[in-house]
mmCIF file of C-alpha atoms in Angstrom:
data_model
loop_
_atom_site.group_PDB
_atom_site.id
_atom_site.type_symbol
_atom_site.label_atom_id
_atom_site.label_comp_id
_atom_site.label_asym_id
_atom_site.label_seq_id
_atom_site.Cartn_x
_atom_site.Cartn_y
_atom_site.Cartn_z
ATOM 1 C CA UNK A 29 -8.539 -9.359 -39.348
ATOM 2 C CA UNK A 30 -8.025 -5.800 -40.671
ATOM 3 C CA UNK A 31 -9.419 -2.617 -38.774
ATOM 4 C CA UNK A 32 -9.029 0.953 -39.528
ATOM 5 C CA UNK A 33 -8.257 3.237 -36.532
ATOM 6 C CA UNK A 34 -9.822 6.294 -37.667
ATOM 7 C CA UNK A 35 -8.461 9.552 -35.637
ATOM 8 C CA UNK A 36 -10.960 12.586 -35.282
ATOM 9 C CA UNK A 37 -9.564 16.072 -34.315
ATOM 10 C CA UNK A 38 -11.128 19.022 -32.548
ATOM 11 C CA UNK A 39 -9.774 22.326 -31.894
ATOM 12 C CA UNK A 40 -9.099 21.511 -28.374
ATOM 13 C CA UNK A 41 -7.017 18.383 -29.259
ATOM 14 C CA UNK A 42 -5.050 20.572 -31.512
ATOM 15 C CA UNK A 43 -4.249 22.930 -28.995
ATOM 16 C CA UNK A 44 -2.862 20.414 -26.616
ATOM 17 C CA UNK A 45 -1.025 18.890 -29.285
ATOM 18 C CA UNK A 46 0.677 22.083 -30.263
ATOM 19 C CA UNK A 47 1.329 22.794 -26.603
ATOM 20 C CA UNK A 48 4.436 20.447 -26.717
ATOM 21 C CA UNK A 49 4.570 19.120 -30.308
ATOM 22 C CA UNK A 50 7.931 17.517 -30.037
ATOM 23 C CA UNK A 51 6.820 15.270 -26.739
ATOM 24 C CA UNK A 52 3.748 14.626 -28.451
ATOM 25 C CA UNK A 53 5.557 13.388 -31.628
ATOM 26 C CA UNK A 54 7.987 11.144 -29.723
ATOM 27 C CA UNK A 55 5.139 9.242 -28.102
ATOM 28 C CA UNK A 56 3.009 9.046 -31.388
ATOM 29 C CA UNK A 57 6.030 7.710 -33.369
ATOM 30 C CA UNK A 58 6.936 5.358 -30.498
ATOM 31 C CA UNK A 59 3.496 3.816 -30.621
ATOM 32 C CA UNK A 60 3.794 3.498 -34.286
ATOM 33 C CA UNK A 61 7.142 1.826 -34.303
ATOM 34 C CA UNK A 62 5.878 -0.829 -31.862
ATOM 35 C CA UNK A 63 2.953 -1.345 -33.728
ATOM 36 C CA UNK A 64 5.288 -1.991 -37.000
ATOM 37 C CA UNK A 65 7.726 -3.989 -34.872
ATOM 38 C CA UNK A 66 4.911 -6.368 -33.834
ATOM 39 C CA UNK A 67 3.785 -6.745 -37.703
ATOM 40 C CA UNK A 68 0.257 -5.306 -36.769
ATOM 41 C CA UNK A 69 0.789 -1.999 -38.822
ATOM 42 C CA UNK A 70 -0.336 -2.236 -42.401
ATOM 43 C CA UNK A 71 -0.472 1.401 -43.288
ATOM 44 C CA UNK A 72 -2.089 4.532 -42.389
ATOM 45 C CA UNK A 73 -1.893 8.690 -43.232
ATOM 46 C CA UNK A 74 -2.427 11.825 -41.533
ATOM 47 C CA UNK A 75 -4.426 14.517 -43.196
ATOM 48 C CA UNK A 76 -3.690 18.047 -43.454
ATOM 49 C CA UNK A 77 -6.112 19.724 -41.428
ATOM 50 C CA UNK A 78 -4.790 23.230 -40.172
ATOM 51 C CA UNK A 79 -3.985 25.014 -43.222
ATOM 52 C CA UNK A 80 -6.645 23.642 -45.978
ATOM 53 C CA UNK A 81 -10.037 23.195 -45.631
ATOM 54 C CA UNK A 82 -11.653 20.073 -47.079
ATOM 55 C CA UNK A 83 -14.065 20.150 -50.044
ATOM 56 C CA UNK A 84 -17.079 17.656 -50.370
ATOM 57 C CA UNK A 85 -18.587 16.106 -53.548
ATOM 58 C CA UNK A 86 -22.247 14.868 -53.460
ATOM 59 C CA UNK A 87 -24.668 13.810 -55.874
ATOM 60 C CA UNK A 88 -27.636 16.270 -56.312
ATOM 61 C CA UNK A 89 -31.064 15.259 -56.503
ATOM 62 C CA UNK A 90 -30.678 15.277 -60.635
ATOM 63 C CA UNK A 91 -27.375 13.043 -60.142
ATOM 64 C CA UNK A 92 -25.364 15.731 -61.123
ATOM 65 C CA UNK A 93 -22.239 16.303 -58.775
ATOM 66 C CA UNK A 94 -22.119 19.355 -56.337
ATOM 67 C CA UNK A 95 -18.956 20.510 -54.781
ATOM 68 C CA UNK A 96 -19.181 22.341 -51.667
ATOM 69 C CA UNK A 97 -16.542 23.762 -49.392
ATOM 70 C CA UNK A 98 -16.256 22.094 -46.180
ATOM 71 C CA UNK A 99 -16.276 18.728 -44.215
ATOM 72 C CA UNK A 100 -18.898 15.991 -45.290
ATOM 73 C CA UNK A 101 -20.293 16.311 -42.057
ATOM 74 C CA UNK A 102 -20.383 19.530 -40.009
ATOM 75 C CA UNK A 103 -19.356 19.300 -36.410
ATOM 76 C CA UNK A 104 -16.692 19.893 -33.885
ATOM 77 C CA UNK A 105 -14.553 16.980 -34.836
ATOM 78 C CA UNK A 106 -12.567 16.796 -37.979
ATOM 79 C CA UNK A 107 -11.190 13.520 -39.827
ATOM 80 C CA UNK A 108 -7.459 13.834 -38.976
ATOM 81 C CA UNK A 109 -6.261 10.385 -40.284
ATOM 82 C CA UNK A 110 -6.150 6.750 -39.823
ATOM 83 C CA UNK A 111 -4.190 3.414 -39.175
ATOM 84 C CA UNK A 112 -4.818 0.342 -40.921
ATOM 85 C CA UNK A 113 -3.913 -2.526 -38.730
ATOM 86 C CA UNK A 114 -4.018 -6.385 -38.672
ATOM 87 C CA UNK A 115 -5.037 -7.965 -35.421
ATOM 88 C CA UNK A 116 -6.709 -11.224 -34.224
ATOM 89 C CA UNK A 117 -10.108 -9.650 -33.039
ATOM 90 C CA UNK A 118 -12.064 -6.451 -32.374
ATOM 91 C CA UNK A 119 -11.050 -6.454 -28.905
ATOM 92 C CA UNK A 120 -7.312 -6.071 -30.024
ATOM 93 C CA UNK A 121 -8.122 -3.332 -32.362
ATOM 94 C CA UNK A 122 -9.982 -1.408 -29.557
ATOM 95 C CA UNK A 123 -7.206 -2.213 -27.201
ATOM 96 C CA UNK A 124 -4.623 -0.684 -29.740
ATOM 97 C CA UNK A 125 -6.736 2.437 -30.156
ATOM 98 C CA UNK A 126 -7.073 3.129 -26.336
ATOM 99 C CA UNK A 127 -3.353 2.729 -26.216
ATOM 100 C CA UNK A 128 -2.766 5.481 -28.858
ATOM 101 C CA UNK A 129 -1.091 8.254 -26.993
ATOM 102 C CA UNK A 130 -3.327 11.121 -28.107
ATOM 103 C CA UNK A 131 -6.030 13.616 -27.060
ATOM 104 C CA UNK A 132 -8.072 12.689 -30.222
ATOM 105 C CA UNK A 133 -10.936 10.525 -30.560
ATOM 106 C CA UNK A 134 -10.192 7.251 -32.343
ATOM 107 C CA UNK A 135 -13.056 5.372 -33.988
ATOM 108 C CA UNK A 136 -12.428 1.753 -34.780
ATOM 109 C CA UNK A 137 -13.959 0.120 -37.771
ATOM 110 C CA UNK A 138 -13.739 -3.414 -39.331
ATOM 111 C CA UNK A 139 -12.289 -3.384 -43.159
ATOM 112 C CA UNK A 140 -14.531 -5.094 -45.452
ATOM 113 C CA UNK A 141 -12.533 -7.844 -46.821
ATOM 114 C CA UNK A 142 -13.593 -8.765 -50.212
ATOM 115 C CA UNK A 143 -14.426 -12.655 -51.242
#
């Protein structure tokens, strides 16, 4: 089964990472490498969250698309990136998320597989 491990950042988690970026990157890359070596990593990407603000496109009441500056959902957490993993079940996906060496929040979601 495929799961998305969706990473959410906060200003506090960014500060912790910035405090020792080299050590954080080494742990993070080790986790990614082990996941890839085990054949469980399908893909993933980090999003640029520090220099460029997001924009959101929504359908207005009349159906016209409206662009607004800022995230789709206001709040302390910002979407920071994701990993796509292939695992046996939800429990394994949760275990991988729990083992990710990060101060960030990780949301685990199953990927809808097409019939």
